[in-house]
Amino acid sequence: LPLGYASKLAEMDKIQFQQLLQKRKIPLFSYEIEDFELDLKNLRDLGRL
């Protein structure tokens, strides 16, 4: 769910909504191990690792 849409559903502006998420220790982004592994592969393929 995009941040802007979620903040509208919560009837808050984006900054207030981000602060609420931070207070509740809810990450803004989901970065899974598969994403990390793909990033590593891409960096290796580019010769940056």
mmCIF file of C-alpha atoms in Angstrom:
data_model
loop_
_atom_site.group_PDB
_atom_site.id
_atom_site.type_symbol
_atom_site.label_atom_id
_atom_site.label_comp_id
_atom_site.label_asym_id
_atom_site.label_seq_id
_atom_site.Cartn_x
_atom_site.Cartn_y
_atom_site.Cartn_z
ATOM 1 C CA LEU A 1 0.000 0.000 0.000
ATOM 2 C CA PRO A 2 1.602 3.306 -1.009
ATOM 3 C CA LEU A 3 2.390 5.677 1.832
ATOM 4 C CA GLY A 4 0.261 8.482 0.402
ATOM 5 C CA TYR A 5 -2.816 6.290 0.078
ATOM 6 C CA ALA A 6 -2.323 4.765 3.535
ATOM 7 C CA SER A 7 -2.010 8.209 5.097
ATOM 8 C CA LYS A 8 -5.242 9.299 3.376
ATOM 9 C CA LEU A 9 -7.056 6.232 4.719
ATOM 10 C CA ALA A 10 -5.775 7.100 8.190
ATOM 11 C CA GLU A 11 -6.880 10.725 7.624
ATOM 12 C CA MET A 12 -3.363 11.987 8.371
ATOM 13 C CA ASP A 13 -0.772 13.840 6.339
ATOM 14 C CA LYS A 14 2.250 11.847 5.187
ATOM 15 C CA ILE A 15 4.624 13.209 7.839
ATOM 16 C CA GLN A 16 2.214 12.434 10.688
ATOM 17 C CA PHE A 17 1.657 8.956 9.286
ATOM 18 C CA GLN A 18 5.412 8.307 8.969
ATOM 19 C CA GLN A 19 5.872 9.429 12.575
ATOM 20 C CA LEU A 20 3.115 7.077 13.692
ATOM 21 C CA LEU A 21 4.754 4.166 11.867
ATOM 22 C CA GLN A 22 8.116 5.036 13.394
ATOM 23 C CA LYS A 23 6.597 5.247 16.884
ATOM 24 C CA ARG A 24 5.078 1.775 16.416
ATOM 25 C CA LYS A 25 8.355 0.438 14.929
ATOM 26 C CA ILE A 26 6.708 -0.375 11.600
ATOM 27 C CA PRO A 27 9.199 -0.128 8.718
ATOM 28 C CA LEU A 28 8.342 2.056 5.732
ATOM 29 C CA PHE A 29 9.854 -0.406 3.293
ATOM 30 C CA SER A 30 9.893 -4.158 3.049
ATOM 31 C CA TYR A 31 13.351 -5.428 2.068
ATOM 32 C CA GLU A 32 13.384 -9.203 1.948
ATOM 33 C CA ILE A 33 16.436 -11.479 1.838
ATOM 34 C CA GLU A 34 15.640 -12.267 -1.797
ATOM 35 C CA ASP A 35 15.899 -8.553 -2.628
ATOM 36 C CA PHE A 36 19.249 -8.356 -0.844
ATOM 37 C CA GLU A 37 20.581 -11.412 -2.668
ATOM 38 C CA LEU A 38 19.491 -9.962 -6.020
ATOM 39 C CA ASP A 39 21.202 -6.667 -5.181
ATOM 40 C CA LEU A 40 24.410 -8.547 -4.325
ATOM 41 C CA LYS A 41 24.240 -10.493 -7.597
ATOM 42 C CA ASN A 42 23.706 -7.312 -9.590
ATOM 43 C CA LEU A 43 26.637 -5.596 -7.870
ATOM 44 C CA ARG A 44 28.856 -8.592 -8.582
ATOM 45 C CA ASP A 45 27.745 -8.654 -12.229
ATOM 46 C CA LEU A 46 28.623 -4.956 -12.489
ATOM 47 C CA GLY A 47 32.042 -5.601 -10.913
ATOM 48 C CA ARG A 48 31.341 -3.413 -7.920
ATOM 49 C CA LEU A 49 31.873 -6.199 -5.374
#
